[in-house]
Amino acid sequence: MGTRIPPWRSGPPCKRKFTLYNAFVARKRFRTDRPLSPGAVVEAPSEEARHAAARRVKPGEAVELVAPDGSFWAARVVSLKPLVFEAAARLTEGGRHPLTILTALPQPNRASFLVEKCTEIGVGRIAPLLCERSVHAPRSPANLVERWSRVAVAAVKQSGSPLPEILAPVPFAEALERFRPLVMLHPGAGERLADLLARRDGPLAVMIGPEGGFTEAEAEAAREAGAETCSLGPGVLRIETAAVVCAALFAARKGKR
């Protein structure tokens, strides 16, 4: 008696590869800014209509929706003009890591990399941090948040990770009052972030300084506010690299608990 070959293994190799790609990778995901519940009918934001046209979706087609809380929902396309979806069932919870990245602004292209990778890893919140030595100050905070949000949404569609909350730029002094518990990354700190995470559980906010580093006055203000100082090792990392390392260390800690 011969062995039954599954359908996706039949046919020429190129056909098999394409079928597997469709089954496991090419999910069509769209964002909605409306809360979802089973049976909810929602109209998508205008930019999602362009995405739908590019992906050639059809009425009645099964898709996934990303809700404002970062959860994923099974849904179907009701209409294309306007683009309307009907939610069916929640697929995943929000599931963001309780990590807030407070980061000085790198160059714009590197900022996109930072947001994209932190989103893929599952960071809960990302906020631009305004420091004394900040070089790339935002001309329009609203435009900055909108741009970072677009990058995060695109990363969510690709990765399936929860959608992070993108916060408005936060002045340094306000960050010290607003976020707890708080860690400042400082090259001269004795303890490494990995060691701190090994002995601590729960949410955390991490401050990443500008290219010139935090000033001594900022470091002293952070200590007086109760923030702990840590390093990522002996080297000096770029802003976006430090953010990704923080996110990865936090995600690894969560996976071990």
mmCIF file of C-alpha atoms in Angstrom:
data_model
loop_
_atom_site.group_PDB
_atom_site.id
_atom_site.type_symbol
_atom_site.label_atom_id
_atom_site.label_comp_id
_atom_site.label_asym_id
_atom_site.label_seq_id
_atom_site.Cartn_x
_atom_site.Cartn_y
_atom_site.Cartn_z
ATOM 1 C CA MET A 1 0.000 0.000 0.000
ATOM 2 C CA GLY A 2 1.558 3.291 -1.101
ATOM 3 C CA THR A 3 2.020 6.367 1.018
ATOM 4 C CA ARG A 4 -0.546 9.089 0.405
ATOM 5 C CA ILE A 5 1.090 12.299 -0.782
ATOM 6 C CA PRO A 6 -0.491 15.476 0.620
ATOM 7 C CA PRO A 7 -1.894 17.813 -2.051
ATOM 8 C CA TRP A 8 0.780 20.460 -1.527
ATOM 9 C CA ARG A 9 3.507 17.929 -2.332
ATOM 10 C CA SER A 10 2.094 17.060 -5.739
ATOM 11 C CA GLY A 11 3.011 18.940 -8.882
ATOM 12 C CA PRO A 12 6.267 20.561 -10.005
ATOM 13 C CA PRO A 13 8.634 22.047 -7.334
ATOM 14 C CA CYS A 14 7.862 25.669 -8.244
ATOM 15 C CA LYS A 15 4.138 25.016 -7.812
ATOM 16 C CA ARG A 16 4.716 23.377 -4.421
ATOM 17 C CA LYS A 17 6.811 26.306 -3.219
ATOM 18 C CA PHE A 18 4.192 28.868 -4.277
ATOM 19 C CA THR A 19 1.383 26.917 -2.580
ATOM 20 C CA LEU A 20 3.341 26.645 0.675
ATOM 21 C CA TYR A 21 4.114 30.368 0.559
ATOM 22 C CA ASN A 22 0.447 31.230 0.185
ATOM 23 C CA ALA A 23 -0.538 28.900 3.021
ATOM 24 C CA PHE A 24 1.983 30.056 5.607
ATOM 25 C CA VAL A 25 3.310 33.510 4.677
ATOM 26 C CA ALA A 26 1.098 35.549 2.391
ATOM 27 C CA ARG A 27 -1.634 36.468 4.849
ATOM 28 C CA LYS A 28 -3.505 39.613 3.936
ATOM 29 C CA ARG A 29 -3.604 41.841 7.007
ATOM 30 C CA PHE A 30 -5.295 45.201 7.356
ATOM 31 C CA ARG A 31 -5.509 47.760 10.128
ATOM 32 C CA THR A 32 -8.661 49.192 11.616
ATOM 33 C CA ASP A 33 -8.938 52.094 14.038
ATOM 34 C CA ARG A 34 -12.265 50.817 15.389
ATOM 35 C CA PRO A 35 -12.632 48.370 18.323
ATOM 36 C CA LEU A 36 -13.653 44.910 17.149
ATOM 37 C CA SER A 37 -16.105 42.286 18.359
ATOM 38 C CA PRO A 38 -17.549 39.194 16.679
ATOM 39 C CA GLY A 39 -19.854 40.310 13.871
ATOM 40 C CA ALA A 40 -18.693 43.946 13.941
ATOM 41 C CA VAL A 41 -18.742 45.659 10.531
ATOM 42 C CA VAL A 42 -16.082 48.369 10.188
ATOM 43 C CA GLU A 43 -14.857 50.646 7.435
ATOM 44 C CA ALA A 44 -11.083 50.681 6.982
ATOM 45 C CA PRO A 45 -8.937 53.851 6.976
ATOM 46 C CA SER A 46 -8.302 55.348 3.529
ATOM 47 C CA GLU A 47 -4.692 54.180 3.328
ATOM 48 C CA GLU A 48 -5.833 50.591 3.797
ATOM 49 C CA ALA A 49 -7.954 50.878 0.651
ATOM 50 C CA ARG A 50 -4.763 51.438 -1.353
ATOM 51 C CA HIS A 51 -3.184 48.442 0.338
ATOM 52 C CA ALA A 52 -6.248 46.329 -0.513
ATOM 53 C CA ALA A 53 -6.048 47.350 -4.164
ATOM 54 C CA ALA A 54 -2.360 46.400 -4.265
ATOM 55 C CA ARG A 55 -3.123 43.002 -2.707
ATOM 56 C CA ARG A 56 -6.087 42.475 -5.083
ATOM 57 C CA VAL A 57 -8.542 41.441 -2.404
ATOM 58 C CA LYS A 58 -12.076 40.534 -3.413
ATOM 59 C CA PRO A 59 -15.459 40.769 -1.655
ATOM 60 C CA GLY A 60 -16.025 37.706 0.484
ATOM 61 C CA GLU A 61 -12.295 36.994 0.813
ATOM 62 C CA ALA A 62 -10.930 35.937 4.217
ATOM 63 C CA VAL A 63 -8.377 38.343 5.727
ATOM 64 C CA GLU A 64 -6.945 39.330 9.103
ATOM 65 C CA LEU A 65 -7.604 42.605 10.903
ATOM 66 C CA VAL A 66 -5.277 44.304 13.368
ATOM 67 C CA ALA A 67 -7.340 46.046 16.063
ATOM 68 C CA PRO A 68 -6.244 49.189 17.944
ATOM 69 C CA ASP A 69 -5.314 47.066 20.985
ATOM 70 C CA GLY A 70 -2.900 45.032 18.854
ATOM 71 C CA SER A 71 -5.063 41.904 18.682
ATOM 72 C CA PHE A 72 -5.629 39.977 15.459
ATOM 73 C CA TRP A 73 -9.061 39.040 14.139
ATOM 74 C CA ALA A 74 -10.324 36.716 11.431
ATOM 75 C CA ALA A 75 -12.544 38.715 9.075
ATOM 76 C CA ARG A 76 -13.947 38.866 5.569
ATOM 77 C CA VAL A 77 -14.164 41.625 2.994
ATOM 78 C CA VAL A 78 -17.700 42.990 2.692
ATOM 79 C CA SER A 79 -17.061 45.610 0.017
ATOM 80 C CA LEU A 80 -14.167 47.415 -1.693
ATOM 81 C CA LYS A 81 -15.586 50.924 -2.266
ATOM 82 C CA PRO A 82 -15.674 51.770 0.536
ATOM 83 C CA LEU A 83 -13.403 49.091 2.002
ATOM 84 C CA VAL A 84 -15.505 47.380 4.673
ATOM 85 C CA PHE A 85 -14.737 44.306 6.763
ATOM 86 C CA GLU A 86 -16.813 42.056 8.980
ATOM 87 C CA ALA A 87 -14.971 40.677 12.007
ATOM 88 C CA ALA A 88 -15.537 37.012 12.819
ATOM 89 C CA ALA A 89 -13.412 35.917 15.775
ATOM 90 C CA ARG A 90 -10.373 37.013 17.739
ATOM 91 C CA LEU A 91 -7.264 35.076 16.739
ATOM 92 C CA THR A 92 -4.799 36.442 19.294
ATOM 93 C CA GLU A 93 -4.783 38.750 22.304
ATOM 94 C CA GLY A 94 -2.834 41.997 22.233
ATOM 95 C CA GLY A 95 0.184 40.351 23.818
ATOM 96 C CA ARG A 96 2.546 43.321 23.772
ATOM 97 C CA HIS A 97 5.624 43.075 25.950
ATOM 98 C CA PRO A 98 5.276 45.507 28.906
ATOM 99 C CA LEU A 99 8.368 47.379 27.711
ATOM 100 C CA THR A 100 8.451 51.066 26.866
ATOM 101 C CA ILE A 101 11.346 52.282 24.729
ATOM 102 C CA LEU A 102 12.069 55.974 25.339
ATOM 103 C CA THR A 103 14.550 56.787 22.628
ATOM 104 C CA ALA A 104 16.432 59.838 21.490
ATOM 105 C CA LEU A 105 15.846 60.512 17.820
ATOM 106 C CA PRO A 106 18.272 58.937 15.370
ATOM 107 C CA GLN A 107 18.390 59.928 11.721
ATOM 108 C CA PRO A 108 14.996 59.444 10.011
ATOM 109 C CA ASN A 109 15.937 56.320 8.051
ATOM 110 C CA ARG A 110 17.420 54.752 11.168
ATOM 111 C CA ALA A 111 14.363 55.733 13.173
ATOM 112 C CA SER A 112 12.240 53.703 10.759
ATOM 113 C CA PHE A 113 14.528 50.717 11.310
ATOM 114 C CA LEU A 114 14.218 51.157 15.086
ATOM 115 C CA VAL A 115 10.410 51.245 15.019
ATOM 116 C CA GLU A 116 10.166 48.371 12.561
ATOM 117 C CA LYS A 117 12.414 45.987 14.494
ATOM 118 C CA CYS A 118 11.043 46.882 17.934
ATOM 119 C CA THR A 119 7.551 46.252 16.565
ATOM 120 C CA GLU A 120 8.564 42.869 15.179
ATOM 121 C CA ILE A 121 9.998 41.886 18.573
ATOM 122 C CA GLY A 122 6.809 42.950 20.362
ATOM 123 C CA VAL A 123 7.631 46.157 22.272
ATOM 124 C CA GLY A 124 4.558 47.625 23.950
ATOM 125 C CA ARG A 125 5.243 51.353 23.602
ATOM 126 C CA ILE A 126 7.768 53.502 21.740
ATOM 127 C CA ALA A 127 8.272 57.191 22.465
ATOM 128 C CA PRO A 128 10.727 59.788 21.136
ATOM 129 C CA LEU A 129 12.777 61.197 24.040
ATOM 130 C CA LEU A 130 13.851 64.851 23.924
ATOM 131 C CA CYS A 131 17.261 65.320 25.572
ATOM 132 C CA GLU A 132 19.763 68.158 25.957
ATOM 133 C CA ARG A 133 22.020 66.742 23.264
ATOM 134 C CA SER A 134 19.253 65.705 20.881
ATOM 135 C CA VAL A 135 20.402 66.439 17.343
ATOM 136 C CA HIS A 136 17.341 65.463 15.347
ATOM 137 C CA ALA A 137 14.528 67.391 17.028
ATOM 138 C CA PRO A 138 11.088 66.823 15.437
ATOM 139 C CA ARG A 139 9.682 69.800 13.542
ATOM 140 C CA SER A 140 6.168 68.434 13.860
ATOM 141 C CA PRO A 141 5.520 65.971 16.716
ATOM 142 C CA ALA A 142 2.186 64.978 15.160
ATOM 143 C CA ASN A 143 3.822 64.132 11.834
ATOM 144 C CA LEU A 144 6.510 62.145 13.618
ATOM 145 C CA VAL A 145 3.953 60.042 15.479
ATOM 146 C CA GLU A 146 2.010 59.493 12.253
ATOM 147 C CA ARG A 147 5.156 58.414 10.387
ATOM 148 C CA TRP A 148 6.288 56.021 13.121
ATOM 149 C CA SER A 149 2.751 54.613 13.332
ATOM 150 C CA ARG A 150 2.778 53.834 9.612
ATOM 151 C CA VAL A 151 6.094 52.018 9.989
ATOM 152 C CA ALA A 152 4.726 50.030 12.941
ATOM 153 C CA VAL A 153 1.557 49.054 11.056
ATOM 154 C CA ALA A 154 3.601 47.840 8.086
ATOM 155 C CA ALA A 155 5.807 45.787 10.417
ATOM 156 C CA VAL A 156 2.745 44.246 12.083
ATOM 157 C CA LYS A 157 1.302 43.206 8.723
ATOM 158 C CA GLN A 158 4.566 41.477 7.840
ATOM 159 C CA SER A 159 5.415 39.904 11.187
ATOM 160 C CA GLY A 160 2.099 39.263 12.912
ATOM 161 C CA SER A 161 3.441 40.906 16.077
ATOM 162 C CA PRO A 162 1.192 43.072 18.283
ATOM 163 C CA LEU A 163 0.831 46.712 17.314
ATOM 164 C CA PRO A 164 2.823 48.968 19.695
ATOM 165 C CA GLU A 165 1.539 52.255 21.002
ATOM 166 C CA ILE A 166 3.466 55.170 19.482
ATOM 167 C CA LEU A 167 3.596 58.021 21.973
ATOM 168 C CA ALA A 168 4.129 61.724 21.357
ATOM 169 C CA PRO A 169 7.655 63.062 21.998
ATOM 170 C CA VAL A 170 8.431 63.203 25.725
ATOM 171 C CA PRO A 171 10.761 65.811 27.277
ATOM 172 C CA PHE A 172 13.428 64.282 29.513
ATOM 173 C CA ALA A 173 12.144 65.830 32.748
ATOM 174 C CA GLU A 174 8.605 64.667 32.020
ATOM 175 C CA ALA A 175 9.835 61.124 31.358
ATOM 176 C CA LEU A 176 11.382 60.987 34.831
ATOM 177 C CA GLU A 177 8.006 61.792 36.395
ATOM 178 C CA ARG A 178 5.791 59.787 34.067
ATOM 179 C CA PHE A 179 7.419 56.360 33.709
ATOM 180 C CA ARG A 180 8.080 53.778 36.440
ATOM 181 C CA PRO A 181 10.091 51.646 36.896
ATOM 182 C CA LEU A 182 12.704 53.397 34.805
ATOM 183 C CA VAL A 183 16.160 52.415 33.552
ATOM 184 C CA MET A 184 18.687 54.732 31.906
ATOM 185 C CA LEU A 185 21.229 53.207 29.547
ATOM 186 C CA HIS A 186 24.627 54.654 30.386
ATOM 187 C CA PRO A 187 28.014 53.378 29.114
ATOM 188 C CA GLY A 188 29.654 53.869 32.490
ATOM 189 C CA ALA A 189 27.090 51.909 34.495
ATOM 190 C CA GLY A 190 28.391 48.917 36.415
ATOM 191 C CA GLU A 191 25.396 46.622 35.924
ATOM 192 C CA ARG A 192 24.347 45.292 32.556
ATOM 193 C CA LEU A 193 20.728 45.356 31.459
ATOM 194 C CA ALA A 194 20.708 41.579 30.985
ATOM 195 C CA ASP A 195 21.650 41.099 34.668
ATOM 196 C CA LEU A 196 18.986 43.549 35.830
ATOM 197 C CA LEU A 197 16.329 41.757 33.784
ATOM 198 C CA ALA A 198 17.388 38.421 35.275
ATOM 199 C CA ARG A 199 16.420 39.618 38.758
ATOM 200 C CA ARG A 200 13.408 41.762 37.890
ATOM 201 C CA ASP A 201 9.953 40.946 36.553
ATOM 202 C CA GLY A 202 7.109 43.138 35.340
ATOM 203 C CA PRO A 203 6.899 46.249 33.154
ATOM 204 C CA LEU A 204 9.870 48.481 32.460
ATOM 205 C CA ALA A 205 10.706 51.725 30.669
ATOM 206 C CA VAL A 206 14.196 52.130 29.202
ATOM 207 C CA MET A 207 15.742 55.482 28.271
ATOM 208 C CA ILE A 208 18.176 55.531 25.343
ATOM 209 C CA GLY A 209 20.240 58.680 24.927
ATOM 210 C CA PRO A 210 21.302 60.673 21.852
ATOM 211 C CA GLU A 211 24.489 60.195 19.852
ATOM 212 C CA GLY A 212 26.470 62.321 22.313
ATOM 213 C CA GLY A 213 25.023 60.485 25.305
ATOM 214 C CA PHE A 214 23.144 61.848 28.293
ATOM 215 C CA THR A 215 24.669 64.843 30.050
ATOM 216 C CA GLU A 216 25.957 64.478 33.589
ATOM 217 C CA ALA A 217 23.091 66.689 34.748
ATOM 218 C CA GLU A 218 20.571 64.327 33.107
ATOM 219 C CA ALA A 219 22.254 61.274 34.603
ATOM 220 C CA GLU A 220 22.178 62.840 38.054
ATOM 221 C CA ALA A 221 18.531 63.873 37.660
ATOM 222 C CA ALA A 222 17.643 60.323 36.666
ATOM 223 C CA ARG A 223 19.374 58.859 39.724
ATOM 224 C CA GLU A 224 17.621 61.339 42.011
ATOM 225 C CA ALA A 225 14.276 60.343 40.437
ATOM 226 C CA GLY A 226 14.929 56.698 41.302
ATOM 227 C CA ALA A 227 15.951 55.462 37.873
ATOM 228 C CA GLU A 228 18.501 52.676 37.693
ATOM 229 C CA THR A 229 21.456 52.925 35.322
ATOM 230 C CA CYS A 230 22.593 49.996 33.184
ATOM 231 C CA SER A 231 24.790 49.350 30.178
ATOM 232 C CA LEU A 232 24.604 47.017 27.206
ATOM 233 C CA GLY A 233 28.276 46.124 27.446
ATOM 234 C CA PRO A 234 31.627 47.804 26.870
ATOM 235 C CA GLY A 235 30.887 49.088 23.356
ATOM 236 C CA VAL A 236 29.033 52.229 22.299
ATOM 237 C CA LEU A 237 26.017 51.302 20.198
ATOM 238 C CA ARG A 238 23.994 53.371 17.788
ATOM 239 C CA ILE A 239 20.616 54.516 19.076
ATOM 240 C CA GLU A 240 18.637 52.102 16.909
ATOM 241 C CA THR A 241 20.953 49.190 17.744
ATOM 242 C CA ALA A 242 20.588 49.827 21.478
ATOM 243 C CA ALA A 243 16.795 49.875 21.149
ATOM 244 C CA VAL A 244 16.710 46.552 19.315
ATOM 245 C CA VAL A 245 19.069 44.941 21.836
ATOM 246 C CA CYS A 246 16.873 46.143 24.726
ATOM 247 C CA ALA A 247 13.771 44.759 23.054
ATOM 248 C CA ALA A 248 15.420 41.401 22.367
ATOM 249 C CA LEU A 249 16.723 41.046 25.931
ATOM 250 C CA PHE A 250 13.282 41.840 27.339
ATOM 251 C CA ALA A 251 11.572 39.396 24.979
ATOM 252 C CA ALA A 252 14.074 36.673 25.914
ATOM 253 C CA ARG A 253 13.410 37.273 29.603
ATOM 254 C CA LYS A 254 9.672 36.949 29.049
ATOM 255 C CA GLY A 255 10.200 33.685 27.194
ATOM 256 C CA LYS A 256 12.074 32.179 30.125
ATOM 257 C CA ARG A 257 9.356 32.899 32.704
#
